[in-house]
Coordinates of C-alpha atoms and ligand atoms in Angstrom, one line a residue:
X145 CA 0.0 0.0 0.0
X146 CA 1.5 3.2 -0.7
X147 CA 2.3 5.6 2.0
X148 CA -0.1 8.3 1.0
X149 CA -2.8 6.1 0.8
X150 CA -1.9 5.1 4.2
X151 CA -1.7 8.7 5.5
X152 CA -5.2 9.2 3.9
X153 CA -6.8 6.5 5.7
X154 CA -4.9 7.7 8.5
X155 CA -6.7 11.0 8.2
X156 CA -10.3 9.3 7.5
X157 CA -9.9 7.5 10.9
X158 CA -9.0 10.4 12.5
X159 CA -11.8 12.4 11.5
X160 CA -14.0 9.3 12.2
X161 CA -12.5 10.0 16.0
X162 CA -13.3 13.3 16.1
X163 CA -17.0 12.7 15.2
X164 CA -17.4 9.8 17.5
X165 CA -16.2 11.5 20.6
X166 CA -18.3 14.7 19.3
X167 CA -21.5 12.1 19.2
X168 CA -20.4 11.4 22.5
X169 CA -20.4 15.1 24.2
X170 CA -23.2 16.3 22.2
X171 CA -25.6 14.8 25.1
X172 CA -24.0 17.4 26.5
X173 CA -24.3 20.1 23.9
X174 CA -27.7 19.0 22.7
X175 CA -28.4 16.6 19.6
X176 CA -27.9 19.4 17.0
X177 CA -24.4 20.4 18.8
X178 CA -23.0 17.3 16.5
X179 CA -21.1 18.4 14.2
X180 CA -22.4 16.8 10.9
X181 CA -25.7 17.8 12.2
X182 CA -24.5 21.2 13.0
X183 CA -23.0 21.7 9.4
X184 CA -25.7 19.8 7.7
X185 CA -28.2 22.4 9.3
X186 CA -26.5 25.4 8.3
X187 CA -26.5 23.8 5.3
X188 CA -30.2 23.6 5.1
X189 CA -30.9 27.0 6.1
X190 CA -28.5 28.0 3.4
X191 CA -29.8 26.4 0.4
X192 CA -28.2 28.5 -2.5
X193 CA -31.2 29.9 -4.9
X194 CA -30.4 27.7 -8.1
X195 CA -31.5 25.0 -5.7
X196 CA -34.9 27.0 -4.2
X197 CA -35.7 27.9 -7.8
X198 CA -36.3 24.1 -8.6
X199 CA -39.3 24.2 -6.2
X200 CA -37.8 22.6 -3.1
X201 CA -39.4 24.6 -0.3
X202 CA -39.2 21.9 1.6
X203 CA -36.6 18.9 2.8
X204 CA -38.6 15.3 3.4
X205 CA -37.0 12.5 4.9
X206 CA -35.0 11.0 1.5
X207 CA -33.5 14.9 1.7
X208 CA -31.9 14.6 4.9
X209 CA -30.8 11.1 4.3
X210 CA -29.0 12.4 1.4
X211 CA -27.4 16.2 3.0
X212 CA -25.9 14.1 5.8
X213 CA -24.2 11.4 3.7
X214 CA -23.3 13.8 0.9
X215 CA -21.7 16.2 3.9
X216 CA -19.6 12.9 5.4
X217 CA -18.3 12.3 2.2
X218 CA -17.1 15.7 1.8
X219 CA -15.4 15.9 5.5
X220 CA -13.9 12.0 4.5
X221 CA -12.5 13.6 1.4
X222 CA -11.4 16.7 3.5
X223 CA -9.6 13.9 5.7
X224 CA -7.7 12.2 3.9
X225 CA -6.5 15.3 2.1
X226 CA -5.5 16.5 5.5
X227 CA -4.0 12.9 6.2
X228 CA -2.0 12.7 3.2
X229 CA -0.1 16.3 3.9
X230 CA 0.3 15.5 7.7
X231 CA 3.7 13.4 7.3
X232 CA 5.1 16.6 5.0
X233 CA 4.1 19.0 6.5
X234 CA 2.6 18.6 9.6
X235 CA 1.7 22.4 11.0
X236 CA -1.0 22.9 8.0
X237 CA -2.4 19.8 8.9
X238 CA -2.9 21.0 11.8
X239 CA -4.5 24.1 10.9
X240 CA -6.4 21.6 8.7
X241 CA -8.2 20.0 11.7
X242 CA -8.4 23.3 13.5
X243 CA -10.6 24.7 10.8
X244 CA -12.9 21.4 10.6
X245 CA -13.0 22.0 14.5
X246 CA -14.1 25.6 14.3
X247 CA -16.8 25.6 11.0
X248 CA -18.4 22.7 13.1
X249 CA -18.0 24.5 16.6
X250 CA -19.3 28.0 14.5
X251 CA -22.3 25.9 12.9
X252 CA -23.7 24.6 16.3
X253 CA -23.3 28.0 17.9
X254 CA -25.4 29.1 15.5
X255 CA -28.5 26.9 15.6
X256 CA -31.4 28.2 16.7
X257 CA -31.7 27.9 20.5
X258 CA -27.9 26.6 20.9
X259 CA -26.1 27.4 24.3
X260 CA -22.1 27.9 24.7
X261 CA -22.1 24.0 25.5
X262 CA -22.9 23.6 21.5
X263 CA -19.1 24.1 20.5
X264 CA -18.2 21.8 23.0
X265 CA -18.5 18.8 20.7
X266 CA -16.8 19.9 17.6
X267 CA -14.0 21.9 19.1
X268 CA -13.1 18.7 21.6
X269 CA -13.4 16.1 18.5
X270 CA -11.0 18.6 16.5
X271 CA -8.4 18.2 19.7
X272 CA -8.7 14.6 19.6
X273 CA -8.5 14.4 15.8
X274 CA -4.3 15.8 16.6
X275 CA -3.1 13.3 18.2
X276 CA -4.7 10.0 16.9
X277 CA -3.8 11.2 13.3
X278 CA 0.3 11.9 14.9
X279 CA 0.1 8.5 16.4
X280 CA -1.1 6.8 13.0
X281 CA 1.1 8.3 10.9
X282 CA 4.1 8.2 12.8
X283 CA 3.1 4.1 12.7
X284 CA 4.2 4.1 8.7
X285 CA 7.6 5.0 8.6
X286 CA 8.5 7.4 5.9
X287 CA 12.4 6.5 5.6
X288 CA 12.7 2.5 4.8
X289 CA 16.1 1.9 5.3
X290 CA 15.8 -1.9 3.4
X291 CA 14.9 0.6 0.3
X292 CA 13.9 -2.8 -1.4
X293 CA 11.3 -1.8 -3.5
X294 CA 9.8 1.7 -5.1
X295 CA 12.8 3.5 -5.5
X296 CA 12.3 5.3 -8.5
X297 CA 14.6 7.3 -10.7
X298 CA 14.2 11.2 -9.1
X299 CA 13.1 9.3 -6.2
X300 CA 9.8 10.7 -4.3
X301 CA 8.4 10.5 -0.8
X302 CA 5.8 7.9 -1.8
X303 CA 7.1 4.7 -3.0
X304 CA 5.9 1.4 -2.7
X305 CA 5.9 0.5 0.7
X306 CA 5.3 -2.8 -0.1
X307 CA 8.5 -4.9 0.9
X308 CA 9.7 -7.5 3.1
X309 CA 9.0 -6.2 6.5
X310 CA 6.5 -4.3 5.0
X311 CA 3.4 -6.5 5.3
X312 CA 3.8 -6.4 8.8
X313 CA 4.1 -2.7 9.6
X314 CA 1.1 -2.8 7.2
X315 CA -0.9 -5.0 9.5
X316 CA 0.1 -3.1 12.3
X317 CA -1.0 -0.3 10.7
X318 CA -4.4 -1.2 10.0
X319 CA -5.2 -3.0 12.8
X320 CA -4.7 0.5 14.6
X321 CA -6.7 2.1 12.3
X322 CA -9.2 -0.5 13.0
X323 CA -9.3 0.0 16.6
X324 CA -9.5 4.0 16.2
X325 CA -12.2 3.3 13.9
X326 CA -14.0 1.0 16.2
X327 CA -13.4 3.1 19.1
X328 CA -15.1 6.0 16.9
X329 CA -18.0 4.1 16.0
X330 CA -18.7 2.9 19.7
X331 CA -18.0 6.4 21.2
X332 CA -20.8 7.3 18.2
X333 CA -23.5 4.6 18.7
X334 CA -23.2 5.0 22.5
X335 CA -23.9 9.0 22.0
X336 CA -26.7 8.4 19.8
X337 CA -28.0 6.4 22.1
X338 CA -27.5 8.4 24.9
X339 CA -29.3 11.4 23.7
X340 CA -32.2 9.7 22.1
X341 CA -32.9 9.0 25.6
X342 CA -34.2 12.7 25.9
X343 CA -37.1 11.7 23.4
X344 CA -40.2 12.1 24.2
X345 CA -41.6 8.8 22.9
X346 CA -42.4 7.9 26.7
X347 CA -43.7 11.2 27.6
X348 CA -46.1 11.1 24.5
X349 CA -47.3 7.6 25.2
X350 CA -48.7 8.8 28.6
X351 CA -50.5 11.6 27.1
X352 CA -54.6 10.9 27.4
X353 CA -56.2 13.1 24.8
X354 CA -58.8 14.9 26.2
X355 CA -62.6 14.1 24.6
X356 CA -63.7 16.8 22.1
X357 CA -66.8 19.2 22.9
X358 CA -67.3 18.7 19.3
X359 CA -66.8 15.3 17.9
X360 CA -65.5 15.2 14.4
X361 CA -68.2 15.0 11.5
X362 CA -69.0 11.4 10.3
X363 CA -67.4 10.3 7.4
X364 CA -69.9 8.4 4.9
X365 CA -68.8 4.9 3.4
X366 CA -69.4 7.0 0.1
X367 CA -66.9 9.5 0.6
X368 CA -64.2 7.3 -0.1
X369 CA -64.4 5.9 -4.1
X370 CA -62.5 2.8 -5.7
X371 CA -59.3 3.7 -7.0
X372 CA -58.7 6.6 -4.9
X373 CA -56.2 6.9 -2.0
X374 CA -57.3 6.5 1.8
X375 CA -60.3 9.0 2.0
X376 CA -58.3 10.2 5.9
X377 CA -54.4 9.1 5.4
X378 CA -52.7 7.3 8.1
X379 CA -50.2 8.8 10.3
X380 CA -47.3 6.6 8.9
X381 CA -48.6 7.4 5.3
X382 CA -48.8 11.1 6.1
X383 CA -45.7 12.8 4.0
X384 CA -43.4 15.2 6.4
X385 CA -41.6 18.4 5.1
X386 CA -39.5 20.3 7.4
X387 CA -36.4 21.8 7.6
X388 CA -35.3 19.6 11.0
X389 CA -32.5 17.6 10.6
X390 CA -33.1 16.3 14.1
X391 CA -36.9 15.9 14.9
X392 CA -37.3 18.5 17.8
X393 CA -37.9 16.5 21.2
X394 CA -40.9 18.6 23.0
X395 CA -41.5 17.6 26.6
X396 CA -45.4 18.6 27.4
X397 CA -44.6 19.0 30.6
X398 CA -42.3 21.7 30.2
X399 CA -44.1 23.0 26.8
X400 CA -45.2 26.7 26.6
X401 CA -46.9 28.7 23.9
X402 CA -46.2 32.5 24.8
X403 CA -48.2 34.7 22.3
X404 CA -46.6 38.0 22.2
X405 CA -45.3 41.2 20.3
X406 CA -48.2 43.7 19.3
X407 CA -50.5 42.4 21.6
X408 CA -52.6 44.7 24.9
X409 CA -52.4 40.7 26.7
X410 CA -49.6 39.1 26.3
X411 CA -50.1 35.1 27.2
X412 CA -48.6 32.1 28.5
X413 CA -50.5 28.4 27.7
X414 CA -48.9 25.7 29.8
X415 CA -49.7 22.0 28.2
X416 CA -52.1 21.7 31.4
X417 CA -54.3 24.8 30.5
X418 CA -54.3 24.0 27.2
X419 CA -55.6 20.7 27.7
X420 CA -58.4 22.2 29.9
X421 CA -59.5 24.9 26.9
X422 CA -62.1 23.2 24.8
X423 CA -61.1 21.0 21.5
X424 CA -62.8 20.0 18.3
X425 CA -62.4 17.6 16.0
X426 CA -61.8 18.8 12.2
X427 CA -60.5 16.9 9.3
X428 CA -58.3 19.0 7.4
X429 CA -56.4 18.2 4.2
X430 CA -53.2 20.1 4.5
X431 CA -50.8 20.4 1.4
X432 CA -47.2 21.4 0.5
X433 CA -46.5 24.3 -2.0
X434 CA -43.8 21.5 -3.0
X435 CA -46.5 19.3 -4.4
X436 CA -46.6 19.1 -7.9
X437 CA -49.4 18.7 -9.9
X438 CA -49.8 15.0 -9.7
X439 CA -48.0 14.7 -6.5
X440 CA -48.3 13.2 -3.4
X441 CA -47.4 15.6 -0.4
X442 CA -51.1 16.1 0.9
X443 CA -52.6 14.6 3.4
X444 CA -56.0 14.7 4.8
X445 CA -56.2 13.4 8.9
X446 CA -58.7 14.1 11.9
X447 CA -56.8 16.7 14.1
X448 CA -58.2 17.6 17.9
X449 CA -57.3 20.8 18.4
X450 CA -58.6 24.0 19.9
X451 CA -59.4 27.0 18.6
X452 CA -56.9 29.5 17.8
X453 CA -59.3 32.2 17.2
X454 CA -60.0 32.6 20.9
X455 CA -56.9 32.8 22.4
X456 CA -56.0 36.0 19.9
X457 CA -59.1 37.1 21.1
X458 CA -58.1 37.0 24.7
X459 CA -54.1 38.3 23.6
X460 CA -56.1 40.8 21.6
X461 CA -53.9 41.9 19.0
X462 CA -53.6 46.1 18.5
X463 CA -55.1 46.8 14.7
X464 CA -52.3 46.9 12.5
X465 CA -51.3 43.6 13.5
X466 CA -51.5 42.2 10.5
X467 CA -49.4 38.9 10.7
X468 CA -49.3 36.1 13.3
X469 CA -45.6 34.5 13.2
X470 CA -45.6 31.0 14.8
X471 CA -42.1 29.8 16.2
X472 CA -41.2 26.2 17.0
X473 CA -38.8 24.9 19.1
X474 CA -36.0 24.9 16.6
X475 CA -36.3 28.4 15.5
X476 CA -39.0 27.9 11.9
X477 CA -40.9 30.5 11.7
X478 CA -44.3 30.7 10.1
X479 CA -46.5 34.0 9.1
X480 CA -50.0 33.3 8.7
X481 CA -52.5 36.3 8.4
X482 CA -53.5 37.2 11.4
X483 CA -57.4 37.7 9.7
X484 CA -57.5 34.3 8.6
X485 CA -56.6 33.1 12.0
X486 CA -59.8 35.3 13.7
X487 CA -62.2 34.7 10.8
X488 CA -63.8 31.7 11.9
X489 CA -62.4 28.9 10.2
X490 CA -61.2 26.2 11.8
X491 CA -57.8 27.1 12.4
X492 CA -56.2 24.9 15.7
X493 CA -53.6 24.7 17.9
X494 CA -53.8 20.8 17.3
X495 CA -52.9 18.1 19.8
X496 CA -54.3 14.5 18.2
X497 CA -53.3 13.3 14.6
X498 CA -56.1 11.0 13.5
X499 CA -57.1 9.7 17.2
X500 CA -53.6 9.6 18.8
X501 CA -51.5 12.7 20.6
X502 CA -49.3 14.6 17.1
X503 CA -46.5 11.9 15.9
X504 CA -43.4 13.9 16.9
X505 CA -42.5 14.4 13.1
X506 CA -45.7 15.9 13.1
X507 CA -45.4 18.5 15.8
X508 CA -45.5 16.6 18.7
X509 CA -46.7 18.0 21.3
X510 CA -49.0 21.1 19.8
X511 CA -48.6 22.4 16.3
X512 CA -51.0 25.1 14.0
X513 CA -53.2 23.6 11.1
X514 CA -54.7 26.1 9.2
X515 CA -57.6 25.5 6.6
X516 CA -56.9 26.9 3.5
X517 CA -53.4 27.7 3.6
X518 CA -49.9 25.8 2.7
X519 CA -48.1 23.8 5.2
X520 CA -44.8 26.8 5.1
X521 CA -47.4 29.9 6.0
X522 CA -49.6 28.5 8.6
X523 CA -48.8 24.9 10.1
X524 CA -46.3 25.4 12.6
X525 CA -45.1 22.1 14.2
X526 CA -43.3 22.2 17.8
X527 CA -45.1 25.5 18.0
X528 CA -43.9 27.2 21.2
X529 CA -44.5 31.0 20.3
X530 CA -47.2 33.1 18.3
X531 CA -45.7 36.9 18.0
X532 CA -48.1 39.2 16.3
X533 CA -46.4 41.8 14.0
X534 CA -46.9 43.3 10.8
X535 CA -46.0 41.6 7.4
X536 CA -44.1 44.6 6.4
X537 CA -42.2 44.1 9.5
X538 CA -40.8 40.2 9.5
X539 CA -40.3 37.9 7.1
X540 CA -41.0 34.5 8.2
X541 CA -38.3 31.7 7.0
X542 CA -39.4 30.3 3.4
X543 CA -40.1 34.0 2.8
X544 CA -36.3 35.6 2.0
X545 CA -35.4 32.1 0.1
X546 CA -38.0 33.0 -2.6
X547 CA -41.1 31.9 -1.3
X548 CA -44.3 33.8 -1.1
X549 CA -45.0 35.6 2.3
X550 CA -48.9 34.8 1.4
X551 CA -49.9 31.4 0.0
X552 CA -53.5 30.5 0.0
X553 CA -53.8 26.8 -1.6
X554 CA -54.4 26.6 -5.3
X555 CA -57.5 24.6 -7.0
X556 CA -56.3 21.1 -8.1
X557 CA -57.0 17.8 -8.8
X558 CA -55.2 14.4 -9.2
X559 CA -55.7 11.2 -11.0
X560 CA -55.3 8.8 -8.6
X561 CA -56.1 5.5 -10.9
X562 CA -54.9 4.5 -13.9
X563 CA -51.6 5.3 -12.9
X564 CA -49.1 7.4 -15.8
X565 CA -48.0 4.7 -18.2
X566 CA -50.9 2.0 -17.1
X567 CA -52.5 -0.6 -19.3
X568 CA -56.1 -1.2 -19.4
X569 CA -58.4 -3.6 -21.0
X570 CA -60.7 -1.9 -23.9
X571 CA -64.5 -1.2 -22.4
X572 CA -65.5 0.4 -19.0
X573 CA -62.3 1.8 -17.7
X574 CA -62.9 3.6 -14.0
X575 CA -60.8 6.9 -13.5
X576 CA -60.8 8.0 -10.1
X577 CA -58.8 10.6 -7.8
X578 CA -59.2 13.4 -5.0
X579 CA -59.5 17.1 -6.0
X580 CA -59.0 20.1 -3.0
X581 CA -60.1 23.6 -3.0
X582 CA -59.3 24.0 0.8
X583 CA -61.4 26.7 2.4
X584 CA -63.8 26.8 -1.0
X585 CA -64.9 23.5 -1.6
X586 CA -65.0 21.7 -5.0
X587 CA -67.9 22.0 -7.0
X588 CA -67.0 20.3 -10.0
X589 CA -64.4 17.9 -11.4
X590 CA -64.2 16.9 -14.8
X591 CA -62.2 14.3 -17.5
X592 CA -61.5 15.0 -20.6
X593 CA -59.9 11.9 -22.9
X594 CA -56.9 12.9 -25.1
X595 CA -58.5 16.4 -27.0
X596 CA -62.1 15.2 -26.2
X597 CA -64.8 17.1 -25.0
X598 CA -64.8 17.6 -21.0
X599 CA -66.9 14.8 -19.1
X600 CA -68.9 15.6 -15.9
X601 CA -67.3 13.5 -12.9
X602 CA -69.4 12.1 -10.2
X603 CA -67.9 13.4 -6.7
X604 CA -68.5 12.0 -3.5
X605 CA -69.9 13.2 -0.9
X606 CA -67.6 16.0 0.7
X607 CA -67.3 16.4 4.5
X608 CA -66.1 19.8 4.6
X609 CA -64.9 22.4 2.7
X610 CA -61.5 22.3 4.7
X611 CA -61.1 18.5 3.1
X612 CA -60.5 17.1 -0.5
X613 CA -63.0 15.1 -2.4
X614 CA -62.7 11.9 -4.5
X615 CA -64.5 11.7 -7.6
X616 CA -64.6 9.0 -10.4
X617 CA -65.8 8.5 -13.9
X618 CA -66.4 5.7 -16.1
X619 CA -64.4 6.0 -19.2
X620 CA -65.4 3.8 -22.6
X621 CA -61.9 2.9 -23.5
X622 CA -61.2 2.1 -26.8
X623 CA -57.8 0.3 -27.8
X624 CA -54.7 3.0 -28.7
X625 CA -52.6 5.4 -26.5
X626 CA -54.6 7.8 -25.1
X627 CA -54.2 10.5 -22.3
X628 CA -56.3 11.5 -19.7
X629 CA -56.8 15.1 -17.9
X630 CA -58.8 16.2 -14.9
X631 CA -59.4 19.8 -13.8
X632 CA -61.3 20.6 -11.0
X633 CA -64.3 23.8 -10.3
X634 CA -64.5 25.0 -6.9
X635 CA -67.3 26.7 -5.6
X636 CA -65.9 30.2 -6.0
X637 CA -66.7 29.4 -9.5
X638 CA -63.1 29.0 -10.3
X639 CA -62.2 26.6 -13.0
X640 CA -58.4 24.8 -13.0
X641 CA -56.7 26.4 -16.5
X642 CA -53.7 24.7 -18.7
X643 CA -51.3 27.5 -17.2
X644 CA -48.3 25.8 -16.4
X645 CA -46.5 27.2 -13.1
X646 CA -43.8 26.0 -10.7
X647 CA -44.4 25.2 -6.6
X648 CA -42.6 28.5 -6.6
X649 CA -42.8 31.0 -5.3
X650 CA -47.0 30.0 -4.0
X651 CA -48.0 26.6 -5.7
X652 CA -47.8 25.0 -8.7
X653 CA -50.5 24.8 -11.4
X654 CA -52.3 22.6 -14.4
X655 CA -53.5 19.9 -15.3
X656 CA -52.8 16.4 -14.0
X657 CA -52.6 14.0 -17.0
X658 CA -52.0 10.3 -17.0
X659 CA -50.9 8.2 -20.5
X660 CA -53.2 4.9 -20.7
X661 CA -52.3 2.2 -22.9
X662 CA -55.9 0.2 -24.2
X663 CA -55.1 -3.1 -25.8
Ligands
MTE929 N1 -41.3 23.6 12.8 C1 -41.6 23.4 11.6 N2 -42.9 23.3 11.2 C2 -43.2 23.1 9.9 C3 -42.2 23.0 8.9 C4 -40.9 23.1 9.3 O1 -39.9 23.0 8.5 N3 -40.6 23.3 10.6 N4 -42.6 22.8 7.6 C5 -43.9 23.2 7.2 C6 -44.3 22.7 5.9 S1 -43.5 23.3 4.5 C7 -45.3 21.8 5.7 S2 -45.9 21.5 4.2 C8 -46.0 21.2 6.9 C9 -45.9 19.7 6.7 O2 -46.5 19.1 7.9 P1 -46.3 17.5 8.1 O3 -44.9 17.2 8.0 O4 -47.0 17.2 9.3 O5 -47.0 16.9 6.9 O6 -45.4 21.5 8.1 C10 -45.0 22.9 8.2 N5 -44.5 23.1 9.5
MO930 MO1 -44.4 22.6 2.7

């Protein structure tokens, strides 16, 4: 093996060092004191705008997945880099580490809510990260005095370092790296596990919801058609967008919603008194500006909640007020219209998810759902702060990043069955799918076969205007390639046009069309 492949992996293991022992003391720092999650945040906050301008408001769980390995590659890379110019010359090496130390120590600082302990981690890893890399490359010597093999005309630092003798040291060599590595990934696991003991999994299994004073409205066996997705989406099928790269862990029993800023009443909920206040039951279809047309990040559930109109009431908000920002516990913020939170929709600080106290990736313990309005200006999860300002005054977090600061949700409709690309037997071919006017209602959905006239849908009965509605229509297939289109009416009188747009900046629009093969 060749000494500067040696010296990289030396460098890879040291890193790997430095962030196990950083896992370790982040229980003390806090979970997002970890320097990959630290860096990864800053990361997310910092998306540059070629990447907002593709639509991605948002980061789902595939995102996250993929920022935190792409980010370990990078610091591996960075590693063995350092690694490799340690044994020639070692100070910038170890200005090399020092750096890595201080943009993860300056990233946790940094977080929302972090405390002086949050450079802890990344600054102590860094420290370790000196020695451990000394100690491995000092273990491949750089002068071979055999000088058996890889001596090369114009000789060079790297030769072969493959000679007799050699396959030894080599052992030795890796089996060190081996035990640093281990070392790393035990120090890491055991930090992990450590501070995913300050979950709140326990907490939220001994939470008893309390009984609505106004029970949800029944759903009819007709309001869910053949062919359509789950008329009320299960928890683990509801999609989850948010900018957390580490779900925020909300203890109920230390929760607090303050509603502040241009207020004559400023307020403090405890988890108790809000538990006292009285809840409804609402199904509410909520949607991401991210959706596409066709897409799939919407999801309708049963929230308990209580009304959010009557604690403004009580905060009473001075006119002018115009804007409500919600803050979770990891610094989002949201600005919803402080009129649409006061007009008399159901808009709730919501406690149950479809019978059971909020998942915690949905906002465990209280988070804002809003009829009407996309997920990024009105659905706060981890809520632990209303401030009422004026729109003109703050712009909420999607808002400098290119988003819009209002964003009622757009008319549209989906094709739920066929599937794009499906094959179907000529005849009676059923076409189903949902269509959501949130706040509006749908009055009409239509299909329309390749450049056909547009056929009249038959729609299910709806439950609310807050909710979608399924629909189908029988479609006489005959063989060929065909499309199919559905646009959607709502009962504003507004009809879904061709007009292509983007999610950004407040919701994409068209038509969602599905190509059927009929044999
Ligand atoms: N604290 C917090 N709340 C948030 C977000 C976030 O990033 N952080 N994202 C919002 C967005 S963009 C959407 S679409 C909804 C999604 O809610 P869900 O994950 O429960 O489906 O949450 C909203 N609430
Ligand atoms: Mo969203």
């Amino acid at each position: 093996m060749r000494i500067w492949i040696r010296d990289g992996l030396a460098g890879v293991a040291a890193a790997a060092a430095a962030l196990g022992v950083a896992e370790l003391l982040a229980v003390f720092g806090g979970p997002r004191s970890a320097p990959l999650v630290a860096v990864g945040g800053v990361v997310v906050d910092h998306v540059p705008a070629a990447v907002k301008d593709a639509g991605i408001a948002v980061f789902g769980v595939h995102d996250k997945t993929a920022l935190l390995t792409g980010t370990a590659i990078l610091l591996g890379l960075y590693a063995f880099g350092v690694g490799v110019l340690a044994r020639r010359r070692w100070p910038p090496a170890v200005a090399g580490i020092a750096l890595f130390g201080l943009i993860g120590a300056a990233a946790a600082l940094t977080r929302p809510g972090a405390g002086a302990g949050a450079a802890i981690p990344a600054l102590f890893g860094a420290a370790l990260a000196v020695p451990v890399l000394r100690h491995l490359i000092r273990l491949t010597p750089d002068d071979k005095p055999e000088g058996t093999l890889g001596e090369k005309p114009g000789g060079t630092a790297y030769r072969e370092a493959d000679g007799p003798g050699e396959a030894e040291s080599r052992r030795r060599f890796l089996k060190q790296v081996g035990i640093v590595a281990a070392v790393a990934a035990g120090g890491g696991a055991a930090g992990r596990w450590l501070t995913s003991r300050g979950a709140v999994t326990e907490a939220r299994d001994a939470v008893t919801l309390p009984a609505p004073v106004e029970p949800a409205p029944v759903v009819p066996a007709a309001a869910q058609v053949g062919g359509a997705v789950p008329y009320v989406t299960p928890n683990k099928d509801f999609y989850r967008i948010d900018t957390a790269l580490i779900t925020p862990q909300v203890d109920p029993s230390s929760w607090t919603l303050r509603i502040h800023g241009m207020v004559r009443n400023p307020i403090t909920v405890t988890w108790a008194e809000l538990l006292r206040r009285p809840m409804v039951e609402r199904y509410v279809t909520l949607a991401c500006v991210s959706n596409e047309v066709g897409g799939d990040l919407i999801g309708n559930a049963l929230w308990l909640g209580t009304p959010i109109k009557a604690l403004l009431d009580e905060a009473d908000p001075l006119p002018g007020a115009d804007q409500a920002v919600q803050r979770s516990r990891d610094g989002w913020t949201c600005g919803t219209p402080t009129a649409v939170l006061r007009d008399g929709r159901d808009a709730l600080l919501a406690v149950g998810m479809n019978g059971e106290p909020l998942p915690v990736d949905h906002g465990f313990p209280v988070r804002m759902v809003v009829p009407g309005l996309y997920g990024y200006v009105s659905a706060c999860k981890w809520i632990t702060e209303i401030e009422l300002t004026r729109f003109a005054d703050f712009d909420a977090y999607w808002v400098p990043r290119g988003w819009a600061a209002q964003a009622p949700i757009k008319t549209q409709s989906r094709i739920d069955t066929p599937r794009d690309g499906a094959a179907r037997q000529a005849g009676p071919v059923v076409v189903a799918g949902v269509a959501w006017a949130q706040h509006r209602g749908i009055a009409k959905v239509e299909v329309q076969v390749d450049d056909g006239p547009w056929e009249v849908a038959t729609l299910a009965p709806a439950v609310s205007d807050d909710t979608w509605r399924q629909w189908t229509h029988t479609w006489q297939a005959a063989p060929g390639k065909h499309v199919l289109r559905v646009r959607a009416t709502d009962l504003d009188g507004y009809t879904q046009t061709s007009d292509l747009a983007d999610p950004a900046p407040d919701g994409a629009t068209g038509w969602h069309q599905v190509a059927v093969a009929v044999g």
